[in-house]
Amino acid sequence: SKIRTGWLNLFCQHTSASLTVCDRSIGSGSGDRLEKALNDTVPESWNDEFFVHTYEGPDDMPGHVKASIMGPSITVPIVNGVLGLGSRQGLFLCEHRNTGGFGCNLNRKVVLTLQGVDR
């Protein structure tokens, strides 16, 4: 792109996946720690306690709650023609279903909207 200054908005079109900015350093383990924290916050055992929407599997409603907590979109500034992320920041698609994501019937789509000026 020739955009020098502007914004990139990313929007996840799903209710059991989300987007986040997180530590991308090799060996940081941030993805595993984030998943553990979300599983501790919204355990699948809640299906037996008060979730009603369970017909798509035990990970479905917890996935919806986790996606709502994390959020479906991220906006990143474009600074001097590049993403204005910190040196250790990366963009991540978070899958909140045990059986979701690549290689199954739950392929995820993210809409990108780029807006800015070229000077």
Coordinates of C-alpha atoms in Angstrom, one line a residue:
S1 CA 0.0 0.0 0.0
K2 CA 1.1 3.6 -0.6
I3 CA -0.6 4.8 2.6
R4 CA 1.9 6.7 4.7
T5 CA -0.4 7.8 7.6
G6 CA -3.7 6.2 8.6
W7 CA -5.5 3.3 10.2
L8 CA -5.9 -0.4 9.6
N9 CA -9.0 -1.9 11.1
L10 CA -9.3 -5.7 11.4
F11 CA -12.7 -7.3 12.1
C12 CA -13.3 -11.0 12.8
Q13 CA -16.7 -12.2 11.4
H14 CA -17.3 -14.9 14.0
T15 CA -18.8 -15.2 17.4
S16 CA -16.3 -17.7 18.9
A17 CA -13.0 -16.2 17.7
S18 CA -11.5 -12.9 18.4
L19 CA -8.5 -10.6 17.7
T20 CA -5.9 -9.2 20.0
V21 CA -2.5 -7.6 20.2
C22 CA -0.1 -9.6 22.3
D23 CA 3.6 -10.4 22.8
R24 CA 5.0 -12.0 19.7
S25 CA 8.4 -12.8 20.9
I26 CA 9.6 -16.4 20.1
G27 CA 9.4 -18.5 23.3
S28 CA 7.3 -15.9 25.1
G29 CA 4.5 -18.5 25.6
S30 CA 2.0 -15.6 25.7
G31 CA -0.5 -17.5 23.6
D32 CA -0.5 -20.5 26.0
R33 CA -0.8 -18.2 29.0
L34 CA -3.7 -16.2 27.4
E35 CA -5.5 -19.4 26.6
K36 CA -5.1 -20.7 30.2
A37 CA -6.3 -17.4 31.6
L38 CA -9.4 -17.4 29.4
N39 CA -10.1 -21.1 30.2
D40 CA -9.9 -20.3 33.9
T41 CA -12.1 -17.2 33.5
V42 CA -14.8 -19.0 31.4
P43 CA -14.6 -22.8 32.1
E44 CA -16.5 -25.3 30.1
S45 CA -17.9 -26.6 33.4
W46 CA -20.3 -23.5 33.2
N47 CA -22.2 -25.5 30.6
D48 CA -23.5 -27.7 33.5
E49 CA -24.2 -24.8 35.7
F50 CA -26.1 -22.1 33.7
F51 CA -25.3 -22.0 30.0
V52 CA -28.3 -23.0 27.8
H53 CA -26.7 -22.8 24.4
T54 CA -24.8 -26.1 24.3
Y55 CA -26.1 -27.9 21.3
E56 CA -23.0 -27.1 19.2
G57 CA -20.7 -28.7 21.8
P58 CA -19.3 -28.0 25.2
D59 CA -16.8 -25.4 23.9
D60 CA -19.4 -23.4 22.0
M61 CA -20.9 -21.0 24.6
P62 CA -17.6 -20.6 26.5
G63 CA -16.2 -19.6 23.1
H64 CA -18.9 -17.0 22.6
V65 CA -18.2 -15.5 26.0
K66 CA -14.4 -15.5 25.5
A67 CA -14.8 -13.8 22.1
S68 CA -17.0 -11.2 23.7
I69 CA -14.4 -10.5 26.4
M70 CA -11.6 -10.2 23.8
G71 CA -13.5 -8.4 21.1
P72 CA -14.0 -8.8 17.4
S73 CA -11.8 -5.9 16.1
I74 CA -8.5 -4.1 16.4
T75 CA -7.5 -0.8 14.9
V76 CA -3.8 -0.2 14.3
P77 CA -2.2 3.1 13.3
I78 CA -0.1 3.3 10.1
V79 CA 3.0 5.4 10.9
N80 CA 5.4 6.3 8.1
G81 CA 3.9 3.5 5.9
V82 CA 4.2 0.7 8.4
L83 CA 2.0 -0.7 11.2
G84 CA 2.5 1.3 14.3
L85 CA 3.0 -1.7 16.6
G86 CA 5.5 -1.9 19.4
S87 CA 8.7 -3.9 18.8
R88 CA 7.3 -7.0 20.6
Q89 CA 3.6 -6.6 19.6
G90 CA 1.9 -8.9 17.1
L91 CA -1.7 -9.3 15.9
F92 CA -3.3 -12.6 16.8
L93 CA -6.5 -14.4 15.7
C94 CA -7.7 -16.2 18.9
E95 CA -9.7 -19.4 18.3
H96 CA -12.0 -20.1 21.3
R97 CA -13.4 -23.4 20.1
N98 CA -11.5 -26.7 20.7
T99 CA -12.4 -27.8 17.2
G100 CA -12.3 -24.5 15.4
G101 CA -9.9 -22.8 13.0
F102 CA -7.8 -24.1 10.1
G103 CA -8.4 -27.5 8.7
C104 CA -12.0 -28.0 9.9
N105 CA -15.4 -26.6 9.0
L106 CA -14.9 -23.5 11.1
N107 CA -12.6 -21.5 8.8
R108 CA -12.3 -17.9 10.1
K109 CA -12.6 -14.7 8.0
V110 CA -11.2 -11.3 8.9
V111 CA -12.2 -8.1 7.1
L112 CA -9.4 -5.6 6.6
T113 CA -10.2 -1.9 6.1
L114 CA -7.3 0.4 5.3
Q115 CA -7.8 4.2 5.4
G116 CA -5.2 7.0 5.2
V117 CA -3.2 9.4 3.1
D118 CA -0.1 8.8 1.0
R119 CA 1.9 11.9 2.1

